[in-house]
Short mmCIF file of C-alpha atoms in Angstrom, two decimals:
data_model
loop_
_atom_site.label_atom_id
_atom_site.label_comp_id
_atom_site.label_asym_id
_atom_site.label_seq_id
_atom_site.Cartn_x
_atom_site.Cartn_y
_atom_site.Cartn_z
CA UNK V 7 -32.71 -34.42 30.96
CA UNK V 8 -29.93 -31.88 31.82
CA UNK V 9 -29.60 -29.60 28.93
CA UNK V 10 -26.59 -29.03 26.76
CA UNK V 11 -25.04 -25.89 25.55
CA UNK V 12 -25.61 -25.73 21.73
CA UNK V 13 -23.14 -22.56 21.61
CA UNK V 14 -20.31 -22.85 23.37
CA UNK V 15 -17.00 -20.95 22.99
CA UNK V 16 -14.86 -23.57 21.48
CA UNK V 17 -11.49 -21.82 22.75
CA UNK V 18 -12.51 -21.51 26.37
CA UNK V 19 -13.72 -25.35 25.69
CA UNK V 20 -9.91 -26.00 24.73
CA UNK V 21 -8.79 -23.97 27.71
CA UNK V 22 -10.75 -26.18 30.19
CA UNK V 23 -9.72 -29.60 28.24
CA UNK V 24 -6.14 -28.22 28.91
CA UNK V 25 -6.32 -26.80 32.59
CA UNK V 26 -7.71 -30.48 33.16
CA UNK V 27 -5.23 -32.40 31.19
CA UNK V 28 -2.22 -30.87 32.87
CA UNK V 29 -3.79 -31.28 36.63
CA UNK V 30 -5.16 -35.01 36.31
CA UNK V 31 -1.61 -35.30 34.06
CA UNK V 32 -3.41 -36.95 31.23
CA UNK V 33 -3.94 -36.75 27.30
CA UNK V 34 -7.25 -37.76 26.37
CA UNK V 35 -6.12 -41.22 23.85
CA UNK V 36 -7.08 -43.57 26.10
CA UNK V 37 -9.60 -45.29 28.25
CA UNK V 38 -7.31 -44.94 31.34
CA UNK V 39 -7.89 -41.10 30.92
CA UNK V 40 -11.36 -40.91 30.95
CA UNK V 41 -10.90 -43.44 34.26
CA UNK V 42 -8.31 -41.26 35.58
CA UNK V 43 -10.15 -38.25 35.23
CA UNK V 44 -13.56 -39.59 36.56
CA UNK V 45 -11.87 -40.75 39.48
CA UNK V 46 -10.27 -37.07 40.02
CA UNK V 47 -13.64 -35.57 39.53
CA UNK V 48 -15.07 -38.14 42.06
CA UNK V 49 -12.41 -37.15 44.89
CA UNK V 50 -12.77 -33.41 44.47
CA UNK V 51 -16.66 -33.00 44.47
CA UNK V 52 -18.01 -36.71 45.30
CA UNK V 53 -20.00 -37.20 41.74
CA UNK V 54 -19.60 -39.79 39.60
CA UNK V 55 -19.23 -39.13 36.12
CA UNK V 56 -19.27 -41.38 33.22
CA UNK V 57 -16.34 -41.91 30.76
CA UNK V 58 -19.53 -41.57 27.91
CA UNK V 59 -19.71 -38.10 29.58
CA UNK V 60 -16.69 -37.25 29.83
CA UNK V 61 -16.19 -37.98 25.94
CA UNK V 62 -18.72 -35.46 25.61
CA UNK V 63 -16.03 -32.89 26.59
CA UNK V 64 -12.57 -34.56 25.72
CA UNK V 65 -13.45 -35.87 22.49
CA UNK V 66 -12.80 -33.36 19.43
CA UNK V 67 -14.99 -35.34 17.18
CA UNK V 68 -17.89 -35.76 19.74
CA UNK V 69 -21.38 -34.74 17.93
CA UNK V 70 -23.13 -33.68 21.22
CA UNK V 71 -22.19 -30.69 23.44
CA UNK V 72 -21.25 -31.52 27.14
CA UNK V 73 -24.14 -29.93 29.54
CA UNK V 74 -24.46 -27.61 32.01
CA UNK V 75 -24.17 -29.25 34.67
CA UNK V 76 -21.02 -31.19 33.64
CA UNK V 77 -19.09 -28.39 33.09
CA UNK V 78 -19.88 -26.73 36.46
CA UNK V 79 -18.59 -30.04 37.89
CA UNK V 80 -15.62 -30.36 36.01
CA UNK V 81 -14.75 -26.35 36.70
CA UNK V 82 -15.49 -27.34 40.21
CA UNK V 83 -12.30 -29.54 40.55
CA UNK V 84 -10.62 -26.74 39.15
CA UNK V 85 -11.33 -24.87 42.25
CA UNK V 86 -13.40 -22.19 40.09
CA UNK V 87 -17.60 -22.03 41.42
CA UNK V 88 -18.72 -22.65 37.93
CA UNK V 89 -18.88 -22.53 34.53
CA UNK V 90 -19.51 -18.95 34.64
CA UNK V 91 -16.64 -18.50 36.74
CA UNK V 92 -13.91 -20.44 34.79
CA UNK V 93 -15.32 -17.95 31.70
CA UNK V 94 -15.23 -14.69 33.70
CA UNK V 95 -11.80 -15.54 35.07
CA UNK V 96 -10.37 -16.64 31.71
CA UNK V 97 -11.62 -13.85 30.13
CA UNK V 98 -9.72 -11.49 32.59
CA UNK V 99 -6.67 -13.43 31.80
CA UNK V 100 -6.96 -13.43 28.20
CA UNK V 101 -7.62 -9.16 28.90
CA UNK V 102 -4.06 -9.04 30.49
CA UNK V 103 -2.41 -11.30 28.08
CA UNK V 104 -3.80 -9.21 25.60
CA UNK V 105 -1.99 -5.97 27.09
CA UNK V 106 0.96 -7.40 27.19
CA UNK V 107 0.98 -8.34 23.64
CA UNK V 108 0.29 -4.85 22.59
CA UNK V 109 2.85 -3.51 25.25
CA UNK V 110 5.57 -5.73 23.44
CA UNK V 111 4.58 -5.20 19.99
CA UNK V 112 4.33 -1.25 21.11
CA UNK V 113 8.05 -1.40 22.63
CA UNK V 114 9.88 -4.00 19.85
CA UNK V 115 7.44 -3.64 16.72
CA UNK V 116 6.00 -6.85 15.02
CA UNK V 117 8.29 -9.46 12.99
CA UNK V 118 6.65 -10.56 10.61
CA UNK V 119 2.65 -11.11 8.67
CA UNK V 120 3.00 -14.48 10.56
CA UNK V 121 2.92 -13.47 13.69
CA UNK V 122 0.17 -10.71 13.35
CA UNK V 123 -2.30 -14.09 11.62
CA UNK V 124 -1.23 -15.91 15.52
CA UNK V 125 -2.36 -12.69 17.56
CA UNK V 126 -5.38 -12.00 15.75
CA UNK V 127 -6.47 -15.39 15.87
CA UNK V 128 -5.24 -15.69 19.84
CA UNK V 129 -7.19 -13.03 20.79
CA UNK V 130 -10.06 -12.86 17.65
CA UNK V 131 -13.24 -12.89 20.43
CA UNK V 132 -11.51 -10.40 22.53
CA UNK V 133 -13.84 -7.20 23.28
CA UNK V 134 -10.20 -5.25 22.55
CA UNK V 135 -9.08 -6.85 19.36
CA UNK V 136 -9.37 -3.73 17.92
CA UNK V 137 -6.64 -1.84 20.24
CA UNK V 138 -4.53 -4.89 19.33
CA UNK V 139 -4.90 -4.18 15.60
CA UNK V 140 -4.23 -0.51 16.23
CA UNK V 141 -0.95 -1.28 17.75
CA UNK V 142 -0.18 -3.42 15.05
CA UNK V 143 -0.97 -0.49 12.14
CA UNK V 144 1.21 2.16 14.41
CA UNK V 145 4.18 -0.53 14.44
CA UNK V 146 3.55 -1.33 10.45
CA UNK V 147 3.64 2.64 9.62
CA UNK V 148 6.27 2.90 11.91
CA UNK V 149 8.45 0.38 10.13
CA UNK V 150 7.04 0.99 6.87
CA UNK V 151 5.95 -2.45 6.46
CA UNK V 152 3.89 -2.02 3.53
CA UNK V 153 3.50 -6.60 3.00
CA UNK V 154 1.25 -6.17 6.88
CA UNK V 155 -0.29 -3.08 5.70
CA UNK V 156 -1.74 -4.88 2.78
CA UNK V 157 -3.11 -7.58 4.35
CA UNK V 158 -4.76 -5.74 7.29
CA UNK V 159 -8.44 -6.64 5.80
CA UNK V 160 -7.35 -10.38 4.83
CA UNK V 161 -7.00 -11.37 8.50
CA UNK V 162 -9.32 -14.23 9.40
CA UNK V 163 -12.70 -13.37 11.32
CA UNK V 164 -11.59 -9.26 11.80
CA UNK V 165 -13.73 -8.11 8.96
CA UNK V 166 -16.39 -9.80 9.57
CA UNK V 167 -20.04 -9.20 10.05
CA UNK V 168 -19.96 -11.00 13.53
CA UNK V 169 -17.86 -8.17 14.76
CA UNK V 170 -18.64 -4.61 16.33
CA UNK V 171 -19.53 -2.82 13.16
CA UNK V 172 -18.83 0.29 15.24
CA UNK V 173 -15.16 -1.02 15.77
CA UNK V 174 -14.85 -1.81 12.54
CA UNK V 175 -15.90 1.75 11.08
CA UNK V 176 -13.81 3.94 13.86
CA UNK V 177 -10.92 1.79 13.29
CA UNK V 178 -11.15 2.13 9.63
CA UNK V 179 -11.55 5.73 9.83
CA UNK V 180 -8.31 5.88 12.39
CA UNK V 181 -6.07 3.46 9.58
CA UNK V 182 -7.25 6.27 6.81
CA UNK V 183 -5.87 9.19 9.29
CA UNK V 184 -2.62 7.73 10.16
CA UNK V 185 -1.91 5.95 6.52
CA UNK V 186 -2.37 9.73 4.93
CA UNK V 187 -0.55 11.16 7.35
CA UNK V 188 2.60 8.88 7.25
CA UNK V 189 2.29 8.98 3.56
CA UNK V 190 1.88 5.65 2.87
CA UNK V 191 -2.02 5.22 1.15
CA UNK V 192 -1.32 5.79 -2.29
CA UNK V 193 1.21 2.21 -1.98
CA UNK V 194 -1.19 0.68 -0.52
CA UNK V 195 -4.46 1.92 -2.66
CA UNK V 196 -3.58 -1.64 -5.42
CA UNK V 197 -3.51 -3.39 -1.89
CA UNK V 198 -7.10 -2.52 -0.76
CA UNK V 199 -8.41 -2.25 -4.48
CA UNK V 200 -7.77 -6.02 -5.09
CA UNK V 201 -9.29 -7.27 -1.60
CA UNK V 202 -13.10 -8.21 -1.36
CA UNK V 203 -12.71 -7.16 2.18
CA UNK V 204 -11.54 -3.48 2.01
CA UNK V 205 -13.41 -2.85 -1.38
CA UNK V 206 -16.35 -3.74 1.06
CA UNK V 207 -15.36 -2.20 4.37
CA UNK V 208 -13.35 0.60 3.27
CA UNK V 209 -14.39 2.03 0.15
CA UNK V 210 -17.92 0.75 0.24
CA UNK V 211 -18.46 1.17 4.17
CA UNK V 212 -16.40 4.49 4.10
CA UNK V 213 -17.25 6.75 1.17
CA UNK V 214 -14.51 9.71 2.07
CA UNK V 215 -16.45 12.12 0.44
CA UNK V 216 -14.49 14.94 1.83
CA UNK V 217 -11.36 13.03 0.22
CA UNK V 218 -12.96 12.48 -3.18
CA UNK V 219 -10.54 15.01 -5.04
CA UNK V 220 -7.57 12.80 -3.35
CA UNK V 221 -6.97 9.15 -2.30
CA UNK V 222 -10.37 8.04 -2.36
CA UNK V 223 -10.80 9.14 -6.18
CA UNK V 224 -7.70 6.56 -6.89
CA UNK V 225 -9.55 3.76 -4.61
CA UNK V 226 -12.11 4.19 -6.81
CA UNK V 227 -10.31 3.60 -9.88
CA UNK V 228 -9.11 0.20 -8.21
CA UNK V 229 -12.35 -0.87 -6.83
CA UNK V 230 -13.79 -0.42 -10.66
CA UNK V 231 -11.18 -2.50 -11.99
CA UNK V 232 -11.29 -5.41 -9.70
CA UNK V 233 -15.81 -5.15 -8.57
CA UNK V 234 -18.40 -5.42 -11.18
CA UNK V 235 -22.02 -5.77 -10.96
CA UNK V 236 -24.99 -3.45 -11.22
CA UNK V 237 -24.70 -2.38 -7.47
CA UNK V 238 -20.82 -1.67 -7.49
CA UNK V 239 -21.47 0.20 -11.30
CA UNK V 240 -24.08 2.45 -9.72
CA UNK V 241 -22.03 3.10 -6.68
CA UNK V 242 -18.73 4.04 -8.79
CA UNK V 243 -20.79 6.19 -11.80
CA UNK V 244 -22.56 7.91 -8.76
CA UNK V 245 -19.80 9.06 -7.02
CA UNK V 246 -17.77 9.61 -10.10
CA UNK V 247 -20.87 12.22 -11.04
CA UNK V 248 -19.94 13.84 -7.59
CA UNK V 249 -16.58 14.07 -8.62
CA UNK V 250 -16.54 15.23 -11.96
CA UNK V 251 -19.46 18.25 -10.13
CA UNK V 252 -17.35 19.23 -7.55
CA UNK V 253 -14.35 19.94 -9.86
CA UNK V 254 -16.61 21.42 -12.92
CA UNK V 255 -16.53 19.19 -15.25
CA UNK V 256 -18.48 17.30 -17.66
CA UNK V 257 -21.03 15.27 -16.12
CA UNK V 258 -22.37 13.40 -19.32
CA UNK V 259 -20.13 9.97 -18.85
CA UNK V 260 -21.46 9.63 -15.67
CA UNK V 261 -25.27 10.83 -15.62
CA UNK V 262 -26.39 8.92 -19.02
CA UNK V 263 -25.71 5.40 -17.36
CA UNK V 264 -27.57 6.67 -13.65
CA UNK V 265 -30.63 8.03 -15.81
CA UNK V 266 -30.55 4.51 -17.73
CA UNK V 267 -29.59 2.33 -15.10
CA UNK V 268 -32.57 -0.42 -14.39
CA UNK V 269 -32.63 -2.28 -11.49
CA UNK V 270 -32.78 -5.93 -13.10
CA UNK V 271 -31.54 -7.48 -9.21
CA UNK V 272 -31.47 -6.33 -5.90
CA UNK V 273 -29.45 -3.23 -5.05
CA UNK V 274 -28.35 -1.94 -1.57
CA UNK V 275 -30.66 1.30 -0.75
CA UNK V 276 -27.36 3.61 -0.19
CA UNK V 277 -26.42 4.02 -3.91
CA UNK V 278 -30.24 4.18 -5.51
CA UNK V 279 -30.69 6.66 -2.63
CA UNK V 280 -27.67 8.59 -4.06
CA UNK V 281 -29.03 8.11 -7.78
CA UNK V 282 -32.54 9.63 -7.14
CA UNK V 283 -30.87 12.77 -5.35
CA UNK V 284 -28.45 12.79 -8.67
CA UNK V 285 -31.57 12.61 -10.97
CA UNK V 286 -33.50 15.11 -8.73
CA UNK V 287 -30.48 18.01 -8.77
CA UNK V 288 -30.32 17.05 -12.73
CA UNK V 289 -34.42 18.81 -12.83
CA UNK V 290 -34.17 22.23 -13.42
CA UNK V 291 -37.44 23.27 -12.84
CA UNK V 292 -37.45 21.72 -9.20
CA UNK V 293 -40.72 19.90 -10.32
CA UNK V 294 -40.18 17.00 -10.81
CA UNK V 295 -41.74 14.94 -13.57
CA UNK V 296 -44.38 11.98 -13.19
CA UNK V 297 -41.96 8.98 -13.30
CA UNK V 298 -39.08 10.46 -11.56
CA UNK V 299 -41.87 11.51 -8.29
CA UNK V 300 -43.57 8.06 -8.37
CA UNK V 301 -39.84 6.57 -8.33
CA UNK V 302 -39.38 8.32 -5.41
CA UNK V 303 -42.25 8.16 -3.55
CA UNK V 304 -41.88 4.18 -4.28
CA UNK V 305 -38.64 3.96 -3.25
CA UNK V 306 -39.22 5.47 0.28
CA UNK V 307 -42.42 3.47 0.41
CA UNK V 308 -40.06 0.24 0.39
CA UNK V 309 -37.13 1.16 3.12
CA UNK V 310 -37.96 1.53 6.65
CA UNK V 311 -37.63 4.96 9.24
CA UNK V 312 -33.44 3.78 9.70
CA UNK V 313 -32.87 3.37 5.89
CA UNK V 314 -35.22 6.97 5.17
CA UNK V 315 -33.40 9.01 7.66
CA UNK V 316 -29.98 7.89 5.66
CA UNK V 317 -31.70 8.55 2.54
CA UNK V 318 -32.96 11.78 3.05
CA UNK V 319 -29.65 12.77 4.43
CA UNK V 320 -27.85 11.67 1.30
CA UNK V 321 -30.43 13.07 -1.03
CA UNK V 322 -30.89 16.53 0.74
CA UNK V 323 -27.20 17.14 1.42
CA UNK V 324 -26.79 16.75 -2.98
CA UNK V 325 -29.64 19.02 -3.49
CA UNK V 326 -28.36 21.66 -0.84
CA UNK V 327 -25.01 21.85 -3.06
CA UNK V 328 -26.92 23.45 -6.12
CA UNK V 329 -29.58 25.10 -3.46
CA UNK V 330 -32.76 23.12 -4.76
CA UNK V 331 -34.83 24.28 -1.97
CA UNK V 332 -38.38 23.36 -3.04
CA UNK V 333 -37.24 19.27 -3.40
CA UNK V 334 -35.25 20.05 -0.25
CA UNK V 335 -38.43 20.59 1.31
CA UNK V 336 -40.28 17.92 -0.52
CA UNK V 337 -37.25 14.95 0.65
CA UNK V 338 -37.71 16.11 4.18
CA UNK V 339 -41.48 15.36 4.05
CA UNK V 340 -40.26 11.85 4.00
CA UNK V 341 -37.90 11.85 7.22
CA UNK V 342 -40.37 9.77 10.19
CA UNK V 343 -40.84 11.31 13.01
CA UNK V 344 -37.93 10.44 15.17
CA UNK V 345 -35.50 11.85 18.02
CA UNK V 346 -32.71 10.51 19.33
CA UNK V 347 -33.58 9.52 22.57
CA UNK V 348 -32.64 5.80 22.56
CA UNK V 349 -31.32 5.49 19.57
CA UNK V 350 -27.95 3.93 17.75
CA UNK V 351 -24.90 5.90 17.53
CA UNK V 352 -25.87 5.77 13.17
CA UNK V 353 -29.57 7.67 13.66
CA UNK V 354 -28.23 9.78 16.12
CA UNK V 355 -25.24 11.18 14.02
CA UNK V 356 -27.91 10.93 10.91
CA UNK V 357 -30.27 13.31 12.79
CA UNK V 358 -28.36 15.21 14.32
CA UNK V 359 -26.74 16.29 10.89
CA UNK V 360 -30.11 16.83 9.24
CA UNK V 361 -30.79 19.33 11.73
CA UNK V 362 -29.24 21.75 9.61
CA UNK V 363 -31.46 21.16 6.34
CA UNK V 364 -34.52 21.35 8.69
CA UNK V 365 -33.09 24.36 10.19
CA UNK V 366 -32.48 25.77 6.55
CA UNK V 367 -36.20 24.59 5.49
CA UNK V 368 -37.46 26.52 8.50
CA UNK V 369 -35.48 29.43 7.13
CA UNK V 370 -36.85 29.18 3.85
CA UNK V 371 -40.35 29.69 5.20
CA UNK V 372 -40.12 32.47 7.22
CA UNK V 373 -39.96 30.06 10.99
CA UNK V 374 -36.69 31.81 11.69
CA UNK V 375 -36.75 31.01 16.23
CA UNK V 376 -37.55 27.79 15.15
CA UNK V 377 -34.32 27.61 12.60
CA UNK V 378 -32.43 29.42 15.65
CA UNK V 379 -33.66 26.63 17.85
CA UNK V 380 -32.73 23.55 15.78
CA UNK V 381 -29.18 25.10 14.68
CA UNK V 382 -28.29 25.70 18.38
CA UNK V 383 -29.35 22.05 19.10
CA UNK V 384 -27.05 20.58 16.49
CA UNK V 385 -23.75 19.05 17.86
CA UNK V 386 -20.82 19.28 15.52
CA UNK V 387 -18.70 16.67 17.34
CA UNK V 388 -21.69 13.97 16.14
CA UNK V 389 -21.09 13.81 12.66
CA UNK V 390 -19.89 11.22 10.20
CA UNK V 391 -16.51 11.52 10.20
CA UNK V 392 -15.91 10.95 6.07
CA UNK V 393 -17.95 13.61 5.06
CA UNK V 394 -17.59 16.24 8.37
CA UNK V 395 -15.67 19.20 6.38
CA UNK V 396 -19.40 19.19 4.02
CA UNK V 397 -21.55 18.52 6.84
CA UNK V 398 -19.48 21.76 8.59
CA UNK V 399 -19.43 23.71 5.41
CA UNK V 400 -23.02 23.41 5.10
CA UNK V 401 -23.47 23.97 9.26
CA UNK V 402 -22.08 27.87 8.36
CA UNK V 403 -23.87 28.72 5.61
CA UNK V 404 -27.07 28.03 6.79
CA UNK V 405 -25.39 29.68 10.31
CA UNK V 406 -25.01 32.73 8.24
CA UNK V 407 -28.09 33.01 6.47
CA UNK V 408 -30.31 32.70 9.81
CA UNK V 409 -27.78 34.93 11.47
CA UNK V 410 -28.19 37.75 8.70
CA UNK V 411 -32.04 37.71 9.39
CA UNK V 412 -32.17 37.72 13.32
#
């Protein structure tokens, strides 16, 4: 039997029905269409096709997908070789479209929240929605349009797990630049607070550390106001401790619900990771005791090599701030053996920034070509972007320390 495609794209579908419609000059209601276009398909490539088949296609509320081979016919009497063809040649259509939209709304701005909902959703599977969105955020800022602004992480299918996570978290990290820049974040911090979407992708997905004295404290207020839940409480009493360190003040409100907290349902690995390394800078001695090491040593036990190399970057980079060089050591011992030869852009950045806690480690034990060797390999342009003035910070002072001993 000829086989069917289970997972078509349902707007190049709709593209074909309507490339058809106006060249056989028909509308789909009626039997006399489905004759119509049978006959058309007939005189152009010398197959019959059933009106059942051609339902397949035509009909909205059809329950079976139209197969291969029909739609290769039916592109066929286009004048395109294939299926394939029709999609490759729409899809370079849709590109320029595309352009132009972003050329016009560069040139004359956008009107109105309406009309950026009809180009997101025109052009929602485009590789380039992204640039589209970009131009949209320059015109916004541009025309101060906070109402757009706001509703940047509401649009439909944009902030969405289906998309390029990686386009996602650069554009994010371009709408922080320009929004601080132009002035504009702290209006639109009650904006982002109240949506699921940006309290997930922006303040969850983007922890501005280096900003967490600024705009990123007050997104924090608002996420805490509108998010609760164990995971979200962690997060926010975490960070808050970071907070409250970096500025010298008093930790207590912050540590006593982190050394209590119990994790009665699951929890995301990225703020228990964050709690151990809190609990771990809180031991004086640098040994830790029984049921803090078995917590530990548990914990890592449970997350695979991409989830430990985060973890050991967010613990070690909290106990490099107070100098806690023996756990240092001891969280290291738990990074897999890994380079970053065929690796995602995440590891990559991840080990490439721990090269400067091994490098310090190395230091710390007397290995000082070897701490030469992995500070020279470390590249400063691949590092996470929210929390690159630390990551540089600590880059020099372990810089210094190996310099002062060559």
């Amino acid at each position: 039997m000829p086989k069917a495609l289970g997972d078509l794209d349902e707007k190049l579908l709709e593209r074909l029905r309507q490339r058809l419609a106006k060249r056989v000059n028909v509308s789909f209601n009626t039997n006399k269409s489905y004759h119509r276009i049978a006959d058309f398909l007939f005189e152009k490539t010398h197959v019959n096709v059933s009106q059942s088949t051609l339902r397949r296609v035509f009909q909205y509320d059809s329950p079976h997908s139209p197969t291969k081979s029909t739609l290769d016919l039916i592109c066929q009497s286009l004048g395109y070789y294939n299926w394939e063809d029709f999609v490759e040649k729409e899809s370079e259509l849709n590109h320029f479209d595309l352009l132009q939209v972003i050329s016009a709304i560069q040139i004359g701005g956008i009107s109105s929240l309406d009309e950026v909902r009809k180009q997101v959703s025109k052009f929602i599977d485009s590789p380039s929605l992204f640039n589209l969105l970009e131009a949209i955020v320059d015109a916004s800022i541009s025309q101060r349009n906070i109402s757009i602004l706001g509703q940047l992480f509401e649009l439909d299918g944009v902030f969405d797990y289906r998309q390029d996570s990686l386009k996602i978290y650069f554009f994010t990290h371009n709408l922080v630049i320009k929004l601080n820049k132009a002035g504009l974040m702290q209006k639109l911090i009650p904006h982002f607070g109240a949506s699921e979407k940006a309290r997930e992708f922006l303040i969850e997905w983007y922890v501005d550390e280096d900003h967490l004295d600024g705009y990123y404290y007050d997104l924090l207020q608002e996420y805490k106001k509108h998010k609760t839940g164990l995971e979200s409480k962690l997060f926010y009493d975490c960070l808050m401790y970071q907070w409250a360190e970096f500025n010298k003040l008093s930790i207590r409100q912050w540590l006593e619900p982190i050394r209590e907290f119990v994790e009665t349902e699951p929890v995301h690995p990225i703020p228990k990771a964050r709690r151990l390394g809190i609990l771990m800078l809180e031991v004086e001695s640098q040994k830790l005791p029984n049921s803090l090491k078995n917590e530990v040593e548990k914990y890592f036990d449970q997350i695979n090599d991409d989830a430990r190399i985060i973890a050991v970057l967010i613990i070690v980079r909290l106990l490099f701030s107070k100098r806690r060089d023996l756990l240092i050591q001891k969280v290291l011992e738990f990074l897999p053996y890994s380079n970053e030869v065929g690796k995602d852009i995440w590891t990559r950045i991840n080990l490439n920034q721990l090269k400067i806690y091994r490098a310090y480690v190395c230091f710390l034990v007397g290995e000082f070509k070897k701490s030469h060797f992995i500070l020279g390999d470390f590249d400063p342009l691949l590092v996470n972007n929210y929390i690159r003035e630390s990551i540089i910070r600590d880059y020099e002072v372990v810089v210094e320390l190996v310099k002062g001993d060559s």
